[in-house]
GROMACS .gro file of C-alpha atoms in nm:
model
  206
    1MET     CA    1   2.975  -3.492   1.768
    2ALA     CA    2   2.880  -3.271   1.476
    3HIS     CA    3   3.121  -3.000   1.360
    4SER     CA    4   2.978  -2.649   1.367
    5LEU     CA    5   3.011  -2.635   0.987
    6ALA     CA    6   2.822  -2.963   0.929
    7LEU     CA    7   2.453  -2.964   0.837
    8VAL     CA    8   2.275  -3.246   1.023
    9GLU     CA    9   1.899  -3.275   0.967
   10SER     CA   10   1.853  -3.632   1.093
   11ASP     CA   11   1.801  -3.720   1.459
   12GLU     CA   12   1.855  -4.094   1.396
   13ILE     CA   13   2.227  -4.096   1.471
   14GLY     CA   14   2.393  -4.335   1.715
   15GLU     CA   15   2.615  -4.246   2.008
   16ASP     CA   16   2.982  -4.157   1.956
   17THR     CA   17   2.934  -4.091   1.585
   18ARG     CA   18   3.141  -3.800   1.452
   19ILE     CA   19   3.036  -3.578   1.162
   20TRP     CA   20   3.296  -3.337   1.029
   21ALA     CA   21   3.291  -2.999   0.855
   22PHE     CA   22   3.083  -2.942   0.540
   23ALA     CA   23   2.912  -3.283   0.565
   24HIS     CA   24   2.536  -3.287   0.505
   25VAL     CA   25   2.315  -3.555   0.660
   26MET     CA   26   1.957  -3.529   0.540
   27LYS     CA   27   1.643  -3.595   0.740
   28ASP     CA   28   1.545  -3.964   0.772
   29ALA     CA   29   1.898  -4.090   0.711
   30ARG     CA   30   1.988  -4.349   0.977
   31ILE     CA   31   2.344  -4.370   1.106
   32GLY     CA   32   2.462  -4.619   1.368
   33ARG     CA   33   2.705  -4.592   1.657
   34HIS     CA   34   3.078  -4.513   1.641
   35CYS     CA   35   3.067  -4.394   1.279
   36ASN     CA   36   3.304  -4.136   1.133
   37ILE     CA   37   3.167  -3.914   0.854
   38GLY     CA   38   3.443  -3.713   0.684
   39GLU     CA   39   3.440  -3.365   0.538
   40HIS     CA   40   3.233  -3.284   0.229
   41CYS     CA   41   3.021  -3.599   0.255
   42TYR     CA   42   2.652  -3.611   0.163
   43ILE     CA   43   2.412  -3.868   0.308
   44GLU     CA   44   2.068  -3.861   0.147
   45GLN     CA   45   1.734  -3.939   0.304
   46GLY     CA   46   1.652  -4.308   0.334
   47VAL     CA   47   2.015  -4.416   0.361
   48THR     CA   48   2.105  -4.664   0.636
   49LEU     CA   49   2.453  -4.694   0.784
   50GLY     CA   50   2.534  -4.960   1.043
   51ASN     CA   51   2.774  -4.930   1.336
   52ASN     CA   52   3.143  -4.839   1.314
   53VAL     CA   53   3.124  -4.725   0.951
   54THR     CA   54   3.403  -4.503   0.821
   55VAL     CA   55   3.307  -4.263   0.542
   56LYS     CA   56   3.615  -4.079   0.420
   57ASN     CA   57   3.611  -3.731   0.268
   58GLY     CA   58   3.410  -3.658  -0.044
   59VAL     CA   59   3.174  -3.957  -0.042
   60ASN     CA   60   2.807  -3.918  -0.144
   61ILE     CA   61   2.561  -4.185  -0.029
   62TRP     CA   62   2.228  -4.181  -0.209
   63THR     CA   63   1.876  -4.300  -0.136
   64GLY     CA   64   1.858  -4.679  -0.177
   65VAL     CA   65   2.207  -4.751  -0.046
   66THR     CA   66   2.233  -4.970   0.265
   67ILE     CA   67   2.564  -5.008   0.444
   68GLU     CA   68   2.612  -5.263   0.721
   69ASP     CA   69   2.853  -5.265   1.017
   70ASN     CA   70   3.229  -5.199   0.997
   71VAL     CA   71   3.231  -5.088   0.634
   72PHE     CA   72   3.513  -4.865   0.509
   73LEU     CA   73   3.430  -4.621   0.227
   74GLY     CA   74   3.751  -4.476   0.086
   75PRO     CA   75   3.799  -4.113  -0.020
   76ASN     CA   76   3.585  -4.002  -0.314
   77CYS     CA   77   3.441  -4.346  -0.386
   78VAL     CA   78   3.120  -4.325  -0.588
   79LEU     CA   79   2.783  -4.487  -0.515
   80THR     CA   80   2.486  -4.465  -0.750
   81ASN     CA   81   2.113  -4.538  -0.747
   82ASP     CA   82   1.993  -4.492  -1.106
   83PRO     CA   83   2.126  -4.716  -1.388
   84ASN     CA   84   1.986  -4.500  -1.671
   85PRO     CA   85   1.950  -4.138  -1.557
   86ARG     CA   86   1.831  -3.845  -1.765
   87ALA     CA   87   1.830  -3.491  -1.631
   88TYR     CA   88   1.475  -3.441  -1.759
   89ILE     CA   89   1.334  -3.762  -1.604
   90LYS     CA   90   1.262  -3.730  -1.232
   91LYS     CA   91   1.218  -4.071  -1.071
   92PRO     CA   92   1.046  -4.135  -0.737
   93ALA     CA   93   1.239  -4.322  -0.470
   94ASP     CA   94   1.058  -4.651  -0.541
   95LEU     CA   95   1.201  -4.657  -0.896
   96LEU     CA   96   1.560  -4.613  -0.783
   97VAL     CA   97   1.784  -4.920  -0.766
   98GLY     CA   98   1.930  -5.022  -0.432
   99THR     CA   99   2.285  -5.121  -0.342
  100LEU     CA  100   2.386  -5.331  -0.041
  101ILE     CA  101   2.732  -5.324   0.113
  102ARG     CA  102   2.764  -5.607   0.364
  103ASN     CA  103   2.946  -5.623   0.697
  104ASN     CA  104   3.319  -5.547   0.708
  105ALA     CA  105   3.360  -5.467   0.337
  106THR     CA  106   3.621  -5.218   0.214
  107ILE     CA  107   3.565  -4.984  -0.080
  108GLY     CA  108   3.890  -4.831  -0.205
  109ALA     CA  109   3.952  -4.467  -0.294
  110ASN     CA  110   3.783  -4.348  -0.614
  111ALA     CA  111   3.609  -4.683  -0.674
  112THR     CA  112   3.268  -4.672  -0.842
  113ILE     CA  113   2.986  -4.903  -0.737
  114VAL     CA  114   2.713  -4.924  -1.002
  115CYS     CA  115   2.370  -4.962  -0.840
  116GLY     CA  116   2.190  -5.292  -0.811
  117VAL     CA  117   2.482  -5.492  -0.676
  118THR     CA  118   2.570  -5.648  -0.342
  119ILE     CA  119   2.922  -5.617  -0.204
  120GLY     CA  120   2.983  -5.927   0.009
  121ARG     CA  121   3.110  -5.954   0.365
  122TYR     CA  122   3.481  -5.870   0.399
  123ALA     CA  123   3.503  -5.804   0.024
  124PHE     CA  124   3.781  -5.568  -0.081
  125ILE     CA  125   3.727  -5.330  -0.373
  126GLY     CA  126   4.057  -5.193  -0.504
  127ALA     CA  127   4.117  -4.822  -0.558
  128GLY     CA  128   3.963  -4.696  -0.881
  129ALA     CA  129   3.772  -5.018  -0.956
  130VAL     CA  130   3.438  -4.996  -1.139
  131VAL     CA  131   3.204  -5.259  -0.995
  132ILE     CA  132   2.918  -5.357  -1.229
  133ARG     CA  133   2.821  -5.692  -1.074
  134SER     CA  134   2.788  -5.835  -0.724
  135VAL     CA  135   3.107  -5.927  -0.537
  136PRO     CA  136   3.138  -6.248  -0.327
  137ASP     CA  137   3.230  -6.258   0.040
  138PHE     CA  138   3.606  -6.206   0.095
  139ALA     CA  139   3.670  -6.140  -0.276
  140LEU     CA  140   3.942  -5.899  -0.391
  141VAL     CA  141   3.841  -5.714  -0.710
  142VAL     CA  142   4.024  -5.452  -0.916
  143GLY     CA  143   4.006  -5.282  -1.254
  144ASN     CA  144   3.745  -5.150  -1.497
  145PRO     CA  145   3.522  -5.338  -1.516
  146ALA     CA  146   3.616  -5.491  -1.182
  147ARG     CA  147   3.734  -5.852  -1.188
  148GLN     CA  148   3.826  -6.082  -0.905
  149ILE     CA  149   4.198  -6.146  -0.865
  150GLY     CA  150   4.199  -6.325  -0.530
  151TRP     CA  151   4.069  -6.334  -0.174
  152MET     CA  152   4.121  -6.107   0.127
  153CYS     CA  153   4.138  -6.222   0.490
  154VAL     CA  154   3.962  -6.072   0.789
  155CYS     CA  155   4.307  -5.934   0.884
  156ALA     CA  156   4.314  -5.735   0.556
  157ARG     CA  157   4.594  -5.944   0.402
  158ARG     CA  158   4.567  -6.133   0.076
  159ILE     CA  159   4.503  -6.506   0.115
  160PRO     CA  160   4.736  -6.734  -0.085
  161MET     CA  161   4.550  -6.937  -0.347
  162THR     CA  162   4.723  -7.263  -0.248
  163ALA     CA  163   4.461  -7.493  -0.095
  164VAL     CA  164   4.516  -7.800   0.121
  165GLU     CA  165   4.217  -8.034   0.117
  166ASP     CA  166   3.998  -7.753  -0.014
  167VAL     CA  167   4.106  -7.519   0.269
  168LEU     CA  168   4.268  -7.179   0.213
  169SER     CA  169   4.478  -7.043   0.500
  170CYS     CA  170   4.605  -6.698   0.585
  171PRO     CA  171   4.973  -6.717   0.688
  172HIS     CA  172   4.948  -6.388   0.876
  173CYS     CA  173   4.672  -6.473   1.125
  174GLN     CA  174   4.616  -6.849   1.075
  175ARG     CA  175   4.251  -6.814   0.982
  176ASP     CA  176   4.116  -7.093   0.759
  177TYR     CA  177   3.852  -7.067   0.488
  178ARG     CA  178   3.649  -7.298   0.266
  179PRO     CA  179   3.466  -7.221  -0.059
  180ALA     CA  180   3.103  -7.132   0.004
  181GLU     CA  181   2.798  -7.046  -0.202
  182LYS     CA  182   2.865  -6.670  -0.170
  183GLY     CA  183   3.244  -6.671  -0.178
  184LEU     CA  184   3.453  -6.795   0.113
  185ALA     CA  185   3.343  -6.897   0.461
  186LEU     CA  186   3.560  -6.858   0.770
  187ILE     CA  187   3.595  -7.197   0.943
  188SER     CA  188   3.859  -7.135   1.212
  189ALA     CA  189   4.071  -6.868   1.374
  190ARG     CA  190   4.322  -6.830   1.651
  191ALA     CA  191   4.136  -6.753   1.973
  192ASP     CA  192   4.363  -6.459   2.060
  193ILE     CA  193   4.281  -6.264   1.744
  194GLY     CA  194   3.983  -6.034   1.769
  195ILE     CA  195   3.810  -5.842   1.492
  196SER     CA  196   3.647  -5.542   1.657
  197ARG     CA  197   3.396  -5.468   1.924
  198THR     CA  198   3.125  -5.403   1.667
  199THR     CA  199   3.199  -5.672   1.408
  200GLU     CA  200   2.918  -5.896   1.519
  201CYS     CA  201   2.673  -5.615   1.606
  202SER     CA  202   2.320  -5.655   1.481
  203THR     CA  203   2.180  -5.343   1.315
  204SER     CA  204   1.871  -5.240   1.131
  205ALA     CA  205   2.073  -5.272   0.811
  206GLN     CA  206   2.089  -5.650   0.843
   0.00000   0.00000   0.00000
């Protein structure tokens, strides 16, 4: 569904994706299934969005940004693709710097992601944070510059830092985690707790 006041130039858009008024999707942008693109968003050519991505109002996504499945981009968060821009220097796409936002990450309202970083799986970027370096899986970061203050569970609750035999547990959903090379790794979960129908989808962004 594309609102009558949206400008959609790409034909690479998955089923059940919704694009709202005053959004502009440029040619050659790729958007997966079940996405929601809010008002006044801009998605530049060469951008890839996975499945079930939520892009809230006022978000601009530039060439070189890749977003995997189930990512939440909060209102007016900022993504970049040039670490040292000048108005009088016009750079081709191959000189821009990419950014990767991995599966299930959350970017809070008004956060800024400086290009060249990777936001890990299930990472949680607090509102207004300025991210200048890569963020581990499941990490919770806040501030300017952003710093890690804890870990966030799949269920979107903060994980207590108390470990038992090197295992961190979420008291809300009983998921268990161990330290891993890129942050935390999920090692167990209650069988009756699902994530979402698209959490484990494989997309061209992966």
